[in-house]
PDB file of C-alpha atoms in Angstrom:
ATOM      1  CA  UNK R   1     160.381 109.003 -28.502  1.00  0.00           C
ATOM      2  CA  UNK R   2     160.320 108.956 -32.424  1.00  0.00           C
ATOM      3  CA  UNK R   3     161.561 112.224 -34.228  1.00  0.00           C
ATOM      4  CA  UNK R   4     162.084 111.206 -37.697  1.00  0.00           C
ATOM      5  CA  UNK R   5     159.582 112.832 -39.881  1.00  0.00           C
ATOM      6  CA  UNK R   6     159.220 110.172 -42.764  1.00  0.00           C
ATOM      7  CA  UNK R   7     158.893 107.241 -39.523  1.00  0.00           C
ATOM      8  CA  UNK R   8     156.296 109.295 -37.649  1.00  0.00           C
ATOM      9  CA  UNK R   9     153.886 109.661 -41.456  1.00  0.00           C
ATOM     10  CA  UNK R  10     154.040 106.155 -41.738  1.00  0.00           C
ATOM     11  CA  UNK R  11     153.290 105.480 -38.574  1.00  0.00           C
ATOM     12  CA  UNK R  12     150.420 107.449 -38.593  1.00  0.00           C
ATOM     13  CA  UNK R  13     149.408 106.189 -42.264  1.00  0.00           C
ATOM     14  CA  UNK R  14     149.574 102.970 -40.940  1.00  0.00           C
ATOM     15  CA  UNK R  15     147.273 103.184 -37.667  1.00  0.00           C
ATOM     16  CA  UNK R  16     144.509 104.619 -40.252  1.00  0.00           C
ATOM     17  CA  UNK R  17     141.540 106.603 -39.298  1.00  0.00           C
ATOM     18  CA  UNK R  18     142.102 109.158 -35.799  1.00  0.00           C
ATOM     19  CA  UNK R  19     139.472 110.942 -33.768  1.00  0.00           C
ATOM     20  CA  UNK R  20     141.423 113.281 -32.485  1.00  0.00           C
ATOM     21  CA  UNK R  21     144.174 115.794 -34.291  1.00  0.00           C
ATOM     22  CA  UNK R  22     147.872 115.405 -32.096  1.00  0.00           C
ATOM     23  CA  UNK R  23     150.851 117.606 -33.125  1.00  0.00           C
ATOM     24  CA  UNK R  24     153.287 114.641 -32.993  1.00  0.00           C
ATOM     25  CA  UNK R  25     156.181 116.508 -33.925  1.00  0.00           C
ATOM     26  CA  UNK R  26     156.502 119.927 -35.598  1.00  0.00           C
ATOM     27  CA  UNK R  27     153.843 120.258 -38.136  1.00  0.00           C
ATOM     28  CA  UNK R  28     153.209 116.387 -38.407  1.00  0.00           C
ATOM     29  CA  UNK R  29     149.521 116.849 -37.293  1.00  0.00           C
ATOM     30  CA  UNK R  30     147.267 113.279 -37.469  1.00  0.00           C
ATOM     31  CA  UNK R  31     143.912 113.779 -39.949  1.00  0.00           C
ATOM     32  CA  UNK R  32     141.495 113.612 -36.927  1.00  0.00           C
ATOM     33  CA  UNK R  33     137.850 114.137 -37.283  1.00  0.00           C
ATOM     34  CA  UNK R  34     137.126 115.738 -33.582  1.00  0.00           C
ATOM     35  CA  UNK R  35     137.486 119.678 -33.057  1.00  0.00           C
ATOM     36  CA  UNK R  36     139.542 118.785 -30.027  1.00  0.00           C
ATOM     37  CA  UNK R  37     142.342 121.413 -30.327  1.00  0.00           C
ATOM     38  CA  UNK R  38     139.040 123.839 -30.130  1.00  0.00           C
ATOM     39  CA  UNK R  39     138.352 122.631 -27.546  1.00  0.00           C
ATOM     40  CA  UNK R  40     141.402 123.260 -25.392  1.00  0.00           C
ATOM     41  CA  UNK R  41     141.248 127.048 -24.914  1.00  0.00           C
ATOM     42  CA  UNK R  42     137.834 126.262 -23.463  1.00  0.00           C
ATOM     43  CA  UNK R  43     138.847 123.857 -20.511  1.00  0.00           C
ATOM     44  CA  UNK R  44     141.759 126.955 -20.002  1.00  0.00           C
ATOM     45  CA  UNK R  45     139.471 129.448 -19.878  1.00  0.00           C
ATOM     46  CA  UNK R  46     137.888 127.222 -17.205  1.00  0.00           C
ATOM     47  CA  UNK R  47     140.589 127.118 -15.178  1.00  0.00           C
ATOM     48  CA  UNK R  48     142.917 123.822 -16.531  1.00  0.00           C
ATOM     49  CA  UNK R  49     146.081 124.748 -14.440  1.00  0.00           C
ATOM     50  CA  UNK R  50     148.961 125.462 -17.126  1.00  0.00           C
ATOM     51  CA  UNK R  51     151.401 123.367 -14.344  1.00  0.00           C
ATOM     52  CA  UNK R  52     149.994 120.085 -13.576  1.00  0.00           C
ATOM     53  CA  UNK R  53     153.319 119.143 -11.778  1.00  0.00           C
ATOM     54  CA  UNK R  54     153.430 116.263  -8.851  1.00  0.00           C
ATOM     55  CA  UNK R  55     149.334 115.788  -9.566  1.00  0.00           C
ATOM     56  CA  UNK R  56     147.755 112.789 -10.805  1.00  0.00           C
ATOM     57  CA  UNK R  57     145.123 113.282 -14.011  1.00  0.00           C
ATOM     58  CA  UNK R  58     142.683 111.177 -15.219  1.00  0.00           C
ATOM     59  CA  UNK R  59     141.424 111.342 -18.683  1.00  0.00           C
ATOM     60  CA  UNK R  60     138.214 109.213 -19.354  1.00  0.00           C
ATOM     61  CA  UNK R  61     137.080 108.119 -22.696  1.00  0.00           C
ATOM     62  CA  UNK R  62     140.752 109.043 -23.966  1.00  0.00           C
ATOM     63  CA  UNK R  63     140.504 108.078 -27.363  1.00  0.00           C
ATOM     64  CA  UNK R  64     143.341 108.948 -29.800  1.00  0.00           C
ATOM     65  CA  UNK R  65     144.586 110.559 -26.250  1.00  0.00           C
ATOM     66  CA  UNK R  66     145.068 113.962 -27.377  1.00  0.00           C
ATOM     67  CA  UNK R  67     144.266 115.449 -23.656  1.00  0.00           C
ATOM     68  CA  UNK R  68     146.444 112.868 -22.029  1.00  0.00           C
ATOM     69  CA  UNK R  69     148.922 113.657 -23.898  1.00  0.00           C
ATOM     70  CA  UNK R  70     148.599 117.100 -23.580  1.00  0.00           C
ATOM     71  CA  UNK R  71     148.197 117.436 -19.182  1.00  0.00           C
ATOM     72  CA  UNK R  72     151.280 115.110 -18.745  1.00  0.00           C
ATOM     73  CA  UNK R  73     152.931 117.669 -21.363  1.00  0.00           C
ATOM     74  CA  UNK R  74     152.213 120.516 -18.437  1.00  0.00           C
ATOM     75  CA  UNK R  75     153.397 117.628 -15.844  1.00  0.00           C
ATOM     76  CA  UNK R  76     150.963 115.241 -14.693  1.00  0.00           C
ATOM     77  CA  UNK R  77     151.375 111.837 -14.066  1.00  0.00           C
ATOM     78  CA  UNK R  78     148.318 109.895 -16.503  1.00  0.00           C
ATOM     79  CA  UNK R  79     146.459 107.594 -16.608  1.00  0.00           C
ATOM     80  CA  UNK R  80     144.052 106.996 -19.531  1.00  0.00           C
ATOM     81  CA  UNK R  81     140.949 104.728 -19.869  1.00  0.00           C
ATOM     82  CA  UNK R  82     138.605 104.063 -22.520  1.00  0.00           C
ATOM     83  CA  UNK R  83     136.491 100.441 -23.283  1.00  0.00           C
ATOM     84  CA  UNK R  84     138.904  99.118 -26.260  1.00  0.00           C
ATOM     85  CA  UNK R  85     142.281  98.154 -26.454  1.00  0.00           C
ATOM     86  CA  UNK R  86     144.945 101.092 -27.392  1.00  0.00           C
ATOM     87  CA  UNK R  87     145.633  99.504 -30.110  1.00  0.00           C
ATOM     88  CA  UNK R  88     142.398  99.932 -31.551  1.00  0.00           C
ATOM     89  CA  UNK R  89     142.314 103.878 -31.267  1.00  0.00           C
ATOM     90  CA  UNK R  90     145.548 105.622 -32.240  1.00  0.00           C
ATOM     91  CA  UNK R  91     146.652 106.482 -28.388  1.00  0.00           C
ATOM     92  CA  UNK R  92     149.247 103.597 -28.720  1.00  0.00           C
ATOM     93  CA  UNK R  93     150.675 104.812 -31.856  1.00  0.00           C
ATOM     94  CA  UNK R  94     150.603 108.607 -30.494  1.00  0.00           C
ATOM     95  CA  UNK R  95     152.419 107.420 -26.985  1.00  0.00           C
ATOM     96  CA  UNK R  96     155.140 105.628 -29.303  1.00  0.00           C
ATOM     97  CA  UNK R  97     155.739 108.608 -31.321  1.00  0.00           C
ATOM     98  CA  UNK R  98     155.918 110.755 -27.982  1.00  0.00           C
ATOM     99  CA  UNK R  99     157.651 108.579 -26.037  1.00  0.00           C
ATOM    100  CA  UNK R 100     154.584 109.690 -23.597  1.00  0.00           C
ATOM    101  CA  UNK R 101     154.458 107.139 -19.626  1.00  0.00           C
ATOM    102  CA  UNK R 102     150.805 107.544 -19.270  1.00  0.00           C
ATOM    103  CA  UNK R 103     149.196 104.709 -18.641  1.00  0.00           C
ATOM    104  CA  UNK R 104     146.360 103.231 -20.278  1.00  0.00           C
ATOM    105  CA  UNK R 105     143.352 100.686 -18.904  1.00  0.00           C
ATOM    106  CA  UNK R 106     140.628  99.148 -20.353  1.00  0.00           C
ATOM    107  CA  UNK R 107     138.440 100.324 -18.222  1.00  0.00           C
ATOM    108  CA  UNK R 108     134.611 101.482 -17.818  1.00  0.00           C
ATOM    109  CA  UNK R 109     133.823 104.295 -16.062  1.00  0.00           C
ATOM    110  CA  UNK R 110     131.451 102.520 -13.824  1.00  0.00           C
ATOM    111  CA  UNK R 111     134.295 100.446 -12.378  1.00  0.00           C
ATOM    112  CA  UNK R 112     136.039 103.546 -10.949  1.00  0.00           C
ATOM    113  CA  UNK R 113     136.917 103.141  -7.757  1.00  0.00           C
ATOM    114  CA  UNK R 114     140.112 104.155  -5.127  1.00  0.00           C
ATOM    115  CA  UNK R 115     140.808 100.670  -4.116  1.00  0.00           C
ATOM    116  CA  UNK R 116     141.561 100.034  -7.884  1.00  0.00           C
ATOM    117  CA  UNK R 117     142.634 103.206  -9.055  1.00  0.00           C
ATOM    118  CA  UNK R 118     143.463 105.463  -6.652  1.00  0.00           C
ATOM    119  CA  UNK R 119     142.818 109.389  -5.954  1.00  0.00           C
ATOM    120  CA  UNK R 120     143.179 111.285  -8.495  1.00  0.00           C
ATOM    121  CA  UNK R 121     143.524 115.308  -8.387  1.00  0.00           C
ATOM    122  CA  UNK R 122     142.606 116.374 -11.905  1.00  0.00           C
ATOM    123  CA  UNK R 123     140.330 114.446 -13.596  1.00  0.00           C
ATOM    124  CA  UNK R 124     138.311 114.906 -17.609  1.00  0.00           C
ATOM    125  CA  UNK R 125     135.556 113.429 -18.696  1.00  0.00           C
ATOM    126  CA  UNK R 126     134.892 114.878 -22.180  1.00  0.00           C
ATOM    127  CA  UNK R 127     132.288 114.108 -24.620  1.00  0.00           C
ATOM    128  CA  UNK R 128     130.965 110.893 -22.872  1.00  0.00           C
ATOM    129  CA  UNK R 129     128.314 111.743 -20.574  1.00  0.00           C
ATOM    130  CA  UNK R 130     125.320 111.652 -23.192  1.00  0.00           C
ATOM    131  CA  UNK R 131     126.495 108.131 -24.199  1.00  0.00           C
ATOM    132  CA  UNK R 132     125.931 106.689 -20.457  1.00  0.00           C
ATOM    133  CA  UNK R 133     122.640 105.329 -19.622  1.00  0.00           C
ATOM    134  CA  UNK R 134     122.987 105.812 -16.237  1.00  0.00           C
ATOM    135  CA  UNK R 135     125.086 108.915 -16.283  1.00  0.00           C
ATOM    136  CA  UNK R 136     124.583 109.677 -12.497  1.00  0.00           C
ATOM    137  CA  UNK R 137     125.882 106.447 -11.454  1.00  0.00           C
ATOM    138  CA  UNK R 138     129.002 107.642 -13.635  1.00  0.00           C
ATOM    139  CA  UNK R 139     129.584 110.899 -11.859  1.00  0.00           C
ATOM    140  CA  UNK R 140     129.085 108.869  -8.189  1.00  0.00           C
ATOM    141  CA  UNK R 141     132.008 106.610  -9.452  1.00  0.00           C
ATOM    142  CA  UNK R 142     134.138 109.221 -10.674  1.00  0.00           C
ATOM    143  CA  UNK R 143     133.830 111.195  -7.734  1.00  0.00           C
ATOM    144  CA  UNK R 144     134.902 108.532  -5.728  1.00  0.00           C
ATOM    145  CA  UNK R 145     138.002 108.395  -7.124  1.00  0.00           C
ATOM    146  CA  UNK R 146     138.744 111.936  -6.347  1.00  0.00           C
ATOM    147  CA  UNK R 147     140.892 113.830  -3.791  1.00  0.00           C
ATOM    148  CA  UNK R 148     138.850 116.406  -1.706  1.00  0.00           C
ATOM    149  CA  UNK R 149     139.234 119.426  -3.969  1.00  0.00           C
ATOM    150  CA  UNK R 150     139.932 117.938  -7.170  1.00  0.00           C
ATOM    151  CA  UNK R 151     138.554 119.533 -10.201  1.00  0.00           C
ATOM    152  CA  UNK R 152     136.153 117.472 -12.711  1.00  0.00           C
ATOM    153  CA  UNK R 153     136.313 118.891 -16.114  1.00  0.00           C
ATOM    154  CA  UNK R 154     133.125 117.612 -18.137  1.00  0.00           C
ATOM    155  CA  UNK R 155     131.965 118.392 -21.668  1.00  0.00           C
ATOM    156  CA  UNK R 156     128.919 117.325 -23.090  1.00  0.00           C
ATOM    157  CA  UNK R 157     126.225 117.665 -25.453  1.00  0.00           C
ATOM    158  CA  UNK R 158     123.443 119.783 -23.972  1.00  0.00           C
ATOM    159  CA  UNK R 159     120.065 120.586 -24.809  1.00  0.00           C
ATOM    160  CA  UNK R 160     119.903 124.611 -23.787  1.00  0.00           C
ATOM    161  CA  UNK R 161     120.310 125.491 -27.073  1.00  0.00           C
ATOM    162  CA  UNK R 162     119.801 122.599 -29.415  1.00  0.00           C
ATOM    163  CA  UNK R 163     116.354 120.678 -28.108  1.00  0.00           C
ATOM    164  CA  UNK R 164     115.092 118.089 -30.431  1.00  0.00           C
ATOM    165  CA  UNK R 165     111.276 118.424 -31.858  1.00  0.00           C
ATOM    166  CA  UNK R 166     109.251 115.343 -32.560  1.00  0.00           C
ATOM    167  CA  UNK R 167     109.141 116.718 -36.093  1.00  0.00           C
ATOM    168  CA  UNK R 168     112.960 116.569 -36.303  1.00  0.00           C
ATOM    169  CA  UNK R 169     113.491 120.293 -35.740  1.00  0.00           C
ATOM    170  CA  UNK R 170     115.489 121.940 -33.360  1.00  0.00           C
ATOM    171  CA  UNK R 171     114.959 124.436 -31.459  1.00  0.00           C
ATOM    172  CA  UNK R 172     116.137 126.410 -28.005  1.00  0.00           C
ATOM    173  CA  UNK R 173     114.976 125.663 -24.859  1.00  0.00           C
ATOM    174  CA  UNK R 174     114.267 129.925 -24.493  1.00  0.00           C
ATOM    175  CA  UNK R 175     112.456 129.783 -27.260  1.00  0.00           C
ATOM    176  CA  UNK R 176     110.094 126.728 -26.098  1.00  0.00           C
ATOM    177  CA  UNK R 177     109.382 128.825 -22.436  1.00  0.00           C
ATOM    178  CA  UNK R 178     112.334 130.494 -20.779  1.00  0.00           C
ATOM    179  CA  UNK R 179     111.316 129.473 -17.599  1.00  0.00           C
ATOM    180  CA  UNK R 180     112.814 125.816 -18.511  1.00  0.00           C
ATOM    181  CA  UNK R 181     116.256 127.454 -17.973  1.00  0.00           C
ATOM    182  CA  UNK R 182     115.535 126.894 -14.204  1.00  0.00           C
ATOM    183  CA  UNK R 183     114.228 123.960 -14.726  1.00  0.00           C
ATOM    184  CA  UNK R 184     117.083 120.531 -14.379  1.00  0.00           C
ATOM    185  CA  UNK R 185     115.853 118.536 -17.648  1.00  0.00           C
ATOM    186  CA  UNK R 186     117.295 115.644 -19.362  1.00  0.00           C
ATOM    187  CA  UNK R 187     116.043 115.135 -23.080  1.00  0.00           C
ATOM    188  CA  UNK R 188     116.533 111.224 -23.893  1.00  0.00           C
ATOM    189  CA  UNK R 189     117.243 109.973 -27.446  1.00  0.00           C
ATOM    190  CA  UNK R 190     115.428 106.499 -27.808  1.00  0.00           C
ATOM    191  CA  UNK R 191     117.483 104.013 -30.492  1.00  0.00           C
ATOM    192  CA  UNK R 192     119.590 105.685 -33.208  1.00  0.00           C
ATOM    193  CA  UNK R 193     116.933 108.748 -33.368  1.00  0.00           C
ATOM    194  CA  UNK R 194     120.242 111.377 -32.327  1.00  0.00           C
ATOM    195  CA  UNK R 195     122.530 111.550 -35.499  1.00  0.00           C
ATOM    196  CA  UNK R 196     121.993 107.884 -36.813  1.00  0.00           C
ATOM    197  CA  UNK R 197     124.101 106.795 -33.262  1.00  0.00           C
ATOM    198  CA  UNK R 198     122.788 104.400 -30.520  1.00  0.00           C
ATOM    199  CA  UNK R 199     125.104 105.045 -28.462  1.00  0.00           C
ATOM    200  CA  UNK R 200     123.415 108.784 -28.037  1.00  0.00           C
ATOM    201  CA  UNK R 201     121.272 108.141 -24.639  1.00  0.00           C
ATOM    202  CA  UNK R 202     120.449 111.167 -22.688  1.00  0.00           C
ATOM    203  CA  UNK R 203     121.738 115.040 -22.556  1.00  0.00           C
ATOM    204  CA  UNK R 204     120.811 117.552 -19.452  1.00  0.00           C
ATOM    205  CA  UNK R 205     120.656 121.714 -19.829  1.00  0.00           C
ATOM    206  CA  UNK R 206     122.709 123.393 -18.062  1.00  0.00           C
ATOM    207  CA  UNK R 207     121.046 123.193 -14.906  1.00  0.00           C
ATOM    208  CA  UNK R 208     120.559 119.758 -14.549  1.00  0.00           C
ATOM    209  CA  UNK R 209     124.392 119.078 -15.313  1.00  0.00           C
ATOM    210  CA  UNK R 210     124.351 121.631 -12.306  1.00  0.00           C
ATOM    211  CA  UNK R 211     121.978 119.463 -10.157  1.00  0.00           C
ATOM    212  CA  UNK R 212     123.960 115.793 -11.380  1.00  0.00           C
ATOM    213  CA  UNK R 213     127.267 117.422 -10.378  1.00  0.00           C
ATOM    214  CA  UNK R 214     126.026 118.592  -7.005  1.00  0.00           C
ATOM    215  CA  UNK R 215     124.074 115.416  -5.955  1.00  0.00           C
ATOM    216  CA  UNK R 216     127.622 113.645  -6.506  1.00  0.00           C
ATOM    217  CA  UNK R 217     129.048 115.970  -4.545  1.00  0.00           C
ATOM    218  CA  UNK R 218     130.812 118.170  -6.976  1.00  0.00           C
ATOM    219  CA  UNK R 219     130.740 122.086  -6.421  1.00  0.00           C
ATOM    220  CA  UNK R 220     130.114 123.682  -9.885  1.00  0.00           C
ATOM    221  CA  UNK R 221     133.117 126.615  -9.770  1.00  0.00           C
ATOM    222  CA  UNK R 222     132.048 127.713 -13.877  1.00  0.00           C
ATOM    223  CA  UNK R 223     129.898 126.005 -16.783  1.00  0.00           C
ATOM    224  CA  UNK R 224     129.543 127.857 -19.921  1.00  0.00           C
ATOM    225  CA  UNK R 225     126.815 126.440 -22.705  1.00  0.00           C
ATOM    226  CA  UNK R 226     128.858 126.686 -26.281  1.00  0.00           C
ATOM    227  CA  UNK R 227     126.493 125.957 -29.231  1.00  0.00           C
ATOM    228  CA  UNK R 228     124.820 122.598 -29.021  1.00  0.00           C
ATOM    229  CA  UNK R 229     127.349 121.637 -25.979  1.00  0.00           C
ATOM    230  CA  UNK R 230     128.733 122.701 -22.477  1.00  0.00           C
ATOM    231  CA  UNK R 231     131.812 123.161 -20.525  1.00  0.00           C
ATOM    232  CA  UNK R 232     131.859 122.584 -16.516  1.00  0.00           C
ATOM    233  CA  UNK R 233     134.546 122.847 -14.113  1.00  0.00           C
ATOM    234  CA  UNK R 234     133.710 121.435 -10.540  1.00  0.00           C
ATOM    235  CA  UNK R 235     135.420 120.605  -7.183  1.00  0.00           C
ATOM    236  CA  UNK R 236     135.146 117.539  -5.183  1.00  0.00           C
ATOM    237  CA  UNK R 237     133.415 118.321  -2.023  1.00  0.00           C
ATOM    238  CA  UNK R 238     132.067 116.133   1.099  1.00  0.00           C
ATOM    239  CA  UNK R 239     128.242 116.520   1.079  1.00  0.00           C
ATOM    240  CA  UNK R 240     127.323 113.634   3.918  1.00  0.00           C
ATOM    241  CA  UNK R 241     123.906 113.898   3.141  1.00  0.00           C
ATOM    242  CA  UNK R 242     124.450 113.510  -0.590  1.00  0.00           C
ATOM    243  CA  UNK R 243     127.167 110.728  -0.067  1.00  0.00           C
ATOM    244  CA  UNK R 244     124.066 108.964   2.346  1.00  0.00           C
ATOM    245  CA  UNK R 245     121.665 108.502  -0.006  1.00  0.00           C
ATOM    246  CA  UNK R 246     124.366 107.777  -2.693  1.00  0.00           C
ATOM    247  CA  UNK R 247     125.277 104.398  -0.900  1.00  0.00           C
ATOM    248  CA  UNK R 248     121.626 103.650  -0.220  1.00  0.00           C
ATOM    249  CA  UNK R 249     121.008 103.376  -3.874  1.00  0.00           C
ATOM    250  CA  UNK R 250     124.371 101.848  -4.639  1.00  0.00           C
ATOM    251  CA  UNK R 251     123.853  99.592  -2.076  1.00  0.00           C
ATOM    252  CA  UNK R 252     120.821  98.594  -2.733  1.00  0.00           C
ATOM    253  CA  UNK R 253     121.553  97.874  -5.573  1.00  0.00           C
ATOM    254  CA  UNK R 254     123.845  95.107  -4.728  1.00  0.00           C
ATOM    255  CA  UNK R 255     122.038  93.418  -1.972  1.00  0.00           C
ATOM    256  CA  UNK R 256     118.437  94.969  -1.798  1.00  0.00           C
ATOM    257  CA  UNK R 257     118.001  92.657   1.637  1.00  0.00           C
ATOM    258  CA  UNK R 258     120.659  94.169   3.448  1.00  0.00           C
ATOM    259  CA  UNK R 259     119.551  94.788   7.184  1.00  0.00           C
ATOM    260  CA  UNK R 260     122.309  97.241   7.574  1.00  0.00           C
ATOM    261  CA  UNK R 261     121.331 100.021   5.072  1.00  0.00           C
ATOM    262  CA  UNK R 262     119.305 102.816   6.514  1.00  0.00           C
ATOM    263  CA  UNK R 263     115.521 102.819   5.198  1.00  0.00           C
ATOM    264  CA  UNK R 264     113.552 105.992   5.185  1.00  0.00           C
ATOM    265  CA  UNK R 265     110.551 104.443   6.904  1.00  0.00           C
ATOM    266  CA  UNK R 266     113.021 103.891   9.728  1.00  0.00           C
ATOM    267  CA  UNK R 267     113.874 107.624  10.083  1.00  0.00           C
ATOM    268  CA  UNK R 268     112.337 109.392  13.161  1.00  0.00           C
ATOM    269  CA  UNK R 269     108.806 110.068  12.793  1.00  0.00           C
ATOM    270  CA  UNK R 270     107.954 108.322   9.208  1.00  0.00           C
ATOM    271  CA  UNK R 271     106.928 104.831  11.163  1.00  0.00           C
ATOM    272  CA  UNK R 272     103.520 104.185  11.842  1.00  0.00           C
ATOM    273  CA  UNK R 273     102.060 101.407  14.147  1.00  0.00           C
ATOM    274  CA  UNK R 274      98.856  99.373  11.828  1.00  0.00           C
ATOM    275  CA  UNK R 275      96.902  97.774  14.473  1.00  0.00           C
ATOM    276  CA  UNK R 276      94.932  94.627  12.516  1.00  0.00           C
ATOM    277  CA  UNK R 277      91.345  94.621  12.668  1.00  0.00           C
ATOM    278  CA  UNK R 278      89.909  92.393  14.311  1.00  0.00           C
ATOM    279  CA  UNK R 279      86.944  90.353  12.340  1.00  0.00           C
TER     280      UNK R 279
END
């Protein structure tokens, strides 16, 4: 841990640009760009325990690691993964300065999975879902890296409130037909057409996120839509019909010639008998 005031501003000079803003040491803030200390009070008003002690936390697409940072500050034991080095975003610089253990993995969130990583009990996933292209497949692997009864924490951009016209306006969903509140949509954003930003795939309303979350067998405890994004908090469930059809596709997948995966023709009453005709 680094406390000298004049070593932690050069430290931070040096690293360069931050995402996120971390109170390093009393008023030694970094110049972040993200609104992540807003977005704190949300995830507690969700239900982010305040004591995190003797649970293990996950904190996916860490960045700067501002959240890591801050759930092994109320006790838990980290680990942190995002797709560059640490070096490259300022979460080894911050974990110097702290003198933080979490540990950190180049990792995708695809490649989640308990042999590798274990169980984890607490686990965010904050402001990456509408970069995924295949953001199911995501919340499958996450889930299987969770204890029964774990709580997901996801934020995301979401389209309830900020729907994108083919004219480049944007409107509300409500205003379009309120019965599309009901309705689990997924708006996708083709090239750099959201913001200027490839990486911008696909964002649900809130009752898709609802529907995603369930069919990877999440229970959705709260969600709260805030401006152009949204908040869930969800428990880790056992859904065997879910999980079923979950390995199907997975597997699949992977070996699409497998005689041991289930096919729906095979279930009871779907088979037919074709008798040729005879010429």
């Amino acid at each position: 841990m680094i406390t000298d005031a004049a070593t932690i501003r050069r430290m931070i000079d040096e690293h360069g640009r931050w995402w996120h803003e971390i109170e390093l040491a009393p008023g030694i803030v970094t110049p972040g760009d993200d609104s992540n200390r807003m977005k704190l009070p949300i995830l507690d008003r969700l239900g982010l325990p305040q004591s995190l002690a003797g649970l293990r936390a996950l904190d996916i697409g860490c960045s700067d690691g501002y959240f890591t940072f801050e759930l092994e500050r109320r006790g838990a034991t980290m680990t942190a993964i995002d797709f560059v080095p640490e070096t490259h975003s300022g979460f080894a610089t911050a974990r110097a300065i702290l003198g933080s253990r979490a540990e950190y993995l180049v990792e995708n969130v695809y490649n989640l999975a308990p042999e590798k990583h274990g169980l984890f009990d607490v686990v965010l996933f904050l402001g990456v879902l509408y970069h995924l292209r295949k953001p199911l497949a995501a919340l499958d692997a996450i889930r299987s890296v969770m204890k029964p009864g774990g709580l997901l924490f996801v934020g995301t951009m979401m389209i309830d409130e900020y729907f994108a016209l083919p004219d480049g306006r944007v409107t509300s969903l409500d205003a379009l037909n309120p019965l599309l509140r009901n309705v689990p949509l997924w708006q996708a954003y083709p090239g750099d057409s959201l913001n200027g930003d490839y990486t911008n795939c696909f964002a649900p309303n809130r009752r898709a996120l609802e529907v995603a979350l369930e069919e990877a067998q999440f229970r959705v405890d709260v969600l709260e839509v805030v401006s152009m994004g949204g908040y869930a908090r969800a428990s880790a469930v056992e859904n065997p019909i879910a999980a079923k059809y979950q390995r199907l596709d997975a597997r699949l997948e992977k070996t699409p010639l497998d005689p041991s995966v289930p096919y729906f023709l095979d279930e009871e009453g779907s088979v037919q008998t074709v008798t040729p005709r005879r010429r």
